[in-house]
CSV table of C-alpha atoms in Angstrom, one decimal:
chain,number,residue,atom,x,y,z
A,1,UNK,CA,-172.1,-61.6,36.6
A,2,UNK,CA,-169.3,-58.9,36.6
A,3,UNK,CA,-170.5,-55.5,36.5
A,4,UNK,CA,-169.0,-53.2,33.9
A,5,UNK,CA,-166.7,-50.5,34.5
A,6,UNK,CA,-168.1,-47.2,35.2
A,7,UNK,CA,-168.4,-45.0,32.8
A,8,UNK,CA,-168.9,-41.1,32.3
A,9,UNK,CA,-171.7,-39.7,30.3
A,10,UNK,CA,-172.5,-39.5,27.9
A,11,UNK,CA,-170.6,-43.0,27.1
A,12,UNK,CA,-173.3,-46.2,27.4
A,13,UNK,CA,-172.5,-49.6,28.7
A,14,UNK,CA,-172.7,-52.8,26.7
A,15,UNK,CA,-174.8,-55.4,28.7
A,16,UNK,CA,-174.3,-57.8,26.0
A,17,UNK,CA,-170.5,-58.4,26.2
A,18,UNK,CA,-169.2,-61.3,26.8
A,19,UNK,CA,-166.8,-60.3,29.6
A,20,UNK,CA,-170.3,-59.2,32.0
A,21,UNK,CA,-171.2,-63.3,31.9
A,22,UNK,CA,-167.5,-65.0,31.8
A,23,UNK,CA,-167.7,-68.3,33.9
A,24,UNK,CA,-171.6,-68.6,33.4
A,25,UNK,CA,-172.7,-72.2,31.6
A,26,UNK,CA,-171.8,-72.5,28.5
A,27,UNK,CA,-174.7,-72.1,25.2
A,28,UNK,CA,-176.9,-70.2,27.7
A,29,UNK,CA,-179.4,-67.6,26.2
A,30,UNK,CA,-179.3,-64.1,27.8
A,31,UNK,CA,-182.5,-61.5,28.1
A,32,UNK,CA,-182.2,-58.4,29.9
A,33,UNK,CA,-184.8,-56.8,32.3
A,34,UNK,CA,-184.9,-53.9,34.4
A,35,UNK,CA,-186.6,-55.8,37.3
A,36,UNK,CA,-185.4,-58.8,39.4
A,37,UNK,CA,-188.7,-60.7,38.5
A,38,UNK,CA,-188.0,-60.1,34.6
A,39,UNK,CA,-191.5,-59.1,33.7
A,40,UNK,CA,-190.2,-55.6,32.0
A,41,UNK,CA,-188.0,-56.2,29.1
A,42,UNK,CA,-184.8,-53.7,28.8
A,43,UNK,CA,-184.8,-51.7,25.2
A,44,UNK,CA,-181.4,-51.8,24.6
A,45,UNK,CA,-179.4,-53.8,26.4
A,46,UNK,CA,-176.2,-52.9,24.1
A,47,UNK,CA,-176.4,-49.5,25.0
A,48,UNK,CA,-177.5,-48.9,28.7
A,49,UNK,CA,-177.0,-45.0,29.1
A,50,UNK,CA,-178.8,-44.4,32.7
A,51,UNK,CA,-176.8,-46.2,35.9
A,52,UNK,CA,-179.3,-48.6,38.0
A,53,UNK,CA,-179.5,-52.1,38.8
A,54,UNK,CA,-180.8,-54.5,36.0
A,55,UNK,CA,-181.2,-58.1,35.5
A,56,UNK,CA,-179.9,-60.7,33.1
A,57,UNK,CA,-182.0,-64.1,32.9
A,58,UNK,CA,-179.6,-66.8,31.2
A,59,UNK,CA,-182.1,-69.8,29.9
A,60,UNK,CA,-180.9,-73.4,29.0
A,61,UNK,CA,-182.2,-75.5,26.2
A,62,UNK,CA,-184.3,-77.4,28.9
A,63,UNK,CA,-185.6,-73.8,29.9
A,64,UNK,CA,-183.9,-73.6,33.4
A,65,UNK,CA,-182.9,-70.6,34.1
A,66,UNK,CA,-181.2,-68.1,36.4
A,67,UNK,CA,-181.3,-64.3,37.4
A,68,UNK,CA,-178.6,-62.4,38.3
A,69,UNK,CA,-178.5,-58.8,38.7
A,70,UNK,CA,-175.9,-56.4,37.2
A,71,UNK,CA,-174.9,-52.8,37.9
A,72,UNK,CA,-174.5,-50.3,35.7
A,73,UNK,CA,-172.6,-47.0,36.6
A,74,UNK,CA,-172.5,-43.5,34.6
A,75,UNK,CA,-170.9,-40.9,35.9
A,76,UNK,CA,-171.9,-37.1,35.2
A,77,UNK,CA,-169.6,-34.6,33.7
A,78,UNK,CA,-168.6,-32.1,35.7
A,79,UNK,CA,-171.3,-29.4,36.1
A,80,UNK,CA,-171.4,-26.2,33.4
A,81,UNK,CA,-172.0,-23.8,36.3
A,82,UNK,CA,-168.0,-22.2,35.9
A,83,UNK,CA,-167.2,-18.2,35.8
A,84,UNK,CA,-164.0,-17.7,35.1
A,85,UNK,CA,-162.0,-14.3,35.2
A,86,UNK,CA,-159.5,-13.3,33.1
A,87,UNK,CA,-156.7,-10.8,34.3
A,88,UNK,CA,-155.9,-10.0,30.5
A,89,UNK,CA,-156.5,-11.0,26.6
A,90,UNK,CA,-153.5,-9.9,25.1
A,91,UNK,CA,-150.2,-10.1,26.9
A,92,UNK,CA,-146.3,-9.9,26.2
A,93,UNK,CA,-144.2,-13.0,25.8
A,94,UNK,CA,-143.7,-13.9,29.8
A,95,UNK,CA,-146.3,-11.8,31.3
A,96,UNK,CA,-148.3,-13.7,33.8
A,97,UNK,CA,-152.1,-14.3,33.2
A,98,UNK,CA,-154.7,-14.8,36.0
A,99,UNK,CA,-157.1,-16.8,35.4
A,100,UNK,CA,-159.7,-17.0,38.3
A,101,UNK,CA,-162.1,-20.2,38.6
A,102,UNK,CA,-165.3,-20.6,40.4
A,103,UNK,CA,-167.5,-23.0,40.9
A,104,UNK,CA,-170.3,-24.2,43.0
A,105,UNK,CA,-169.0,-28.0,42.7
A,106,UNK,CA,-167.0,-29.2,45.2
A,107,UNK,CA,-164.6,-32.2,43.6
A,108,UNK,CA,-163.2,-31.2,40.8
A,109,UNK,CA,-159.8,-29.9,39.9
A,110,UNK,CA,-159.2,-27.4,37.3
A,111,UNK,CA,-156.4,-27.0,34.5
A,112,UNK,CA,-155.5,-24.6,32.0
A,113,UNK,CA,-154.8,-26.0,28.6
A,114,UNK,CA,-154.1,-24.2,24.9
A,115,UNK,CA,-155.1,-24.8,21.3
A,116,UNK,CA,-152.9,-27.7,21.0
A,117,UNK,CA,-154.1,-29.1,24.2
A,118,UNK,CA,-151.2,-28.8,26.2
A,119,UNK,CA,-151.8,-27.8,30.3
A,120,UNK,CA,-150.6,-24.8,31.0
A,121,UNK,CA,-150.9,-24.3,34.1
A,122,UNK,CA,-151.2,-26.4,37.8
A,123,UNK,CA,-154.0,-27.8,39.1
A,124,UNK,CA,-156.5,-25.8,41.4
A,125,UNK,CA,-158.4,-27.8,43.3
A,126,UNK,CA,-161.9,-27.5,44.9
A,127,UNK,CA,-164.3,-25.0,44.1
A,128,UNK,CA,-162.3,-22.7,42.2
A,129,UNK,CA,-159.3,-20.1,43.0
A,130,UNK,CA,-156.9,-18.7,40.8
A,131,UNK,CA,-154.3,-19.5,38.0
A,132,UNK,CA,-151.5,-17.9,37.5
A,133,UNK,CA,-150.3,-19.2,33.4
A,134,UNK,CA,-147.0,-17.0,32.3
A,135,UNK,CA,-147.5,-16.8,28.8
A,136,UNK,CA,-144.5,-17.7,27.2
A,137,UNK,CA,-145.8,-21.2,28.1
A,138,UNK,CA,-148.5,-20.7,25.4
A,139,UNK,CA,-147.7,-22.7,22.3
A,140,UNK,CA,-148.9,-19.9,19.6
A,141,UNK,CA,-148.8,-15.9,19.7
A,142,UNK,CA,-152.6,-16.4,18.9
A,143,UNK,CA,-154.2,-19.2,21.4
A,144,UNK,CA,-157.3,-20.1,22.9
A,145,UNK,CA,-157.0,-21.3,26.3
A,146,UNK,CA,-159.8,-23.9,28.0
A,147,UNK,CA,-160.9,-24.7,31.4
A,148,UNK,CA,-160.6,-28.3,32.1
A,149,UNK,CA,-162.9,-29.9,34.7
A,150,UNK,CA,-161.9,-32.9,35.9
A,151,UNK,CA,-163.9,-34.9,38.6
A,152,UNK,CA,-161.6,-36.0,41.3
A,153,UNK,CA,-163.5,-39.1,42.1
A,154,UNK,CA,-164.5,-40.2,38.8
A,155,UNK,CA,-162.4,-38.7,36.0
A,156,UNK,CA,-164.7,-37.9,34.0
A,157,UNK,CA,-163.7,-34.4,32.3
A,158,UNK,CA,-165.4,-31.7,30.8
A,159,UNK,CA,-163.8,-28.4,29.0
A,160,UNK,CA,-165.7,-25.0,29.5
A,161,UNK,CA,-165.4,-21.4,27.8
A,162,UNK,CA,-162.5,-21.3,25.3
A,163,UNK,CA,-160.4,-17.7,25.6
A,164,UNK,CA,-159.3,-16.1,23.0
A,165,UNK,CA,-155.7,-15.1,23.9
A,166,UNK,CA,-152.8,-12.9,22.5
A,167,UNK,CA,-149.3,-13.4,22.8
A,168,UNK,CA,-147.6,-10.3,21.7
A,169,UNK,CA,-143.8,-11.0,20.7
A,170,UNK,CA,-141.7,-8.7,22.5
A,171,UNK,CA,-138.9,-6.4,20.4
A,172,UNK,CA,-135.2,-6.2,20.7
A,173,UNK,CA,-133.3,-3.5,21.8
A,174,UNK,CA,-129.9,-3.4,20.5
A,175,UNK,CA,-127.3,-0.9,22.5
A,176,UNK,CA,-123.8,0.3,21.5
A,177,UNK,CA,-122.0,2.3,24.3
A,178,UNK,CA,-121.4,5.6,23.0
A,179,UNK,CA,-117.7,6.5,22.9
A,180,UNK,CA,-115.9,7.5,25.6
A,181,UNK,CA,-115.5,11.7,25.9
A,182,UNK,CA,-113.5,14.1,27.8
A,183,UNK,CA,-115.3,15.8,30.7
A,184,UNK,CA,-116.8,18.3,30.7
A,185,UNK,CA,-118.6,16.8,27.1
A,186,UNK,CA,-121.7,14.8,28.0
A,187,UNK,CA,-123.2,12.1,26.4
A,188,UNK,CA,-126.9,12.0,24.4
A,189,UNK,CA,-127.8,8.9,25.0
A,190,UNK,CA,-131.0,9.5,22.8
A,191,UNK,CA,-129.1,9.1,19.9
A,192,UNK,CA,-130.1,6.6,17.5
């Protein structure tokens, strides 16, 4: 037996592949049972979705046969208990958002990413903190930003609480010197 590669919910494992029972006899036929003396059958062996050890009986055509058990591992998602804080919805191009993250979950690591899901931000670890995300790193003038949570240990991710965003574009000022004048003139510099 190999045990399968963790996975993270709400993924299932396969018992039945053929990589969990490489190097077993050949032509054996496989049950699957959720205890070591394989007196309760599994449901559906193809699609384990709780971790736990189970047990794989392969039978030859004489009706030998042998028990092995297998683990299965499914990770949870990062937990949905996240407030986040943000410092402002609608923002000129380069003005710095702050996004503040907490979390009871120790663990995980944070990111920022926009509608096109592009991080935008660093990482914070832990159980939350602050982000700062300048905007002109937003892809659209009109995004929607998205906490990722990322398990550190795991990898399993999950994204919380979309944001909608604005990126205002910021205008152009275009400036002639006035001409030069003889003192004592002056200059009205609040001429169009």
């Amino acid at each position: 037996i190999t045990n399968p590669v963790a996975v993270c919910s709400p993924s299932t494992v396969d018992l039945t592949a053929g990589s969990i029972t490489t190097g077993s006899t050949a032509g054996l036929t496989y049950t699957y049972w959720t205890d070591a003396g394989a007196t309760s059958s599994l449901g559906t062996p193809s699609a384990v979705s709780a971790s736990g050890t189970y047990y794989i009986k392969g039978t030859n055509a004489s009706g030998c046969y042998d028990i092995k058990p297998v683990v299965v591992t499914i990770n949870p998602l990062p937990s949905t208990a996240l407030t986040l804080a943000y410092s402002a919805t609608s923002v000129c191009v380069g003005a710095s958002i702050t996004v503040t993250v907490q979390s009871s979950e120790s663990g995980v690591n944070y990111r920022l990413y926009d509608n096109t899901n592009t991080a935008v931000s660093s990482l914070i670890a832990g159980t939350g903190g602050t982000i700062d995300l300048v905007s002109s790193a937003l892809a659209a003038t009109q995004t929607s930003l998205t906490v990722r949570a990322t398990n550190a240990t795991t990898g399993c991710t999950a994204d919380f609480t979309s944001q909608a965003i604005t990126v205002n574009t910021n205008p152009t000022v275009a400036i002639t010197n006035p001409v030069a004048v003889c003192s004592p003139s002056t200059v009205d510099l609040t001429a169009g």
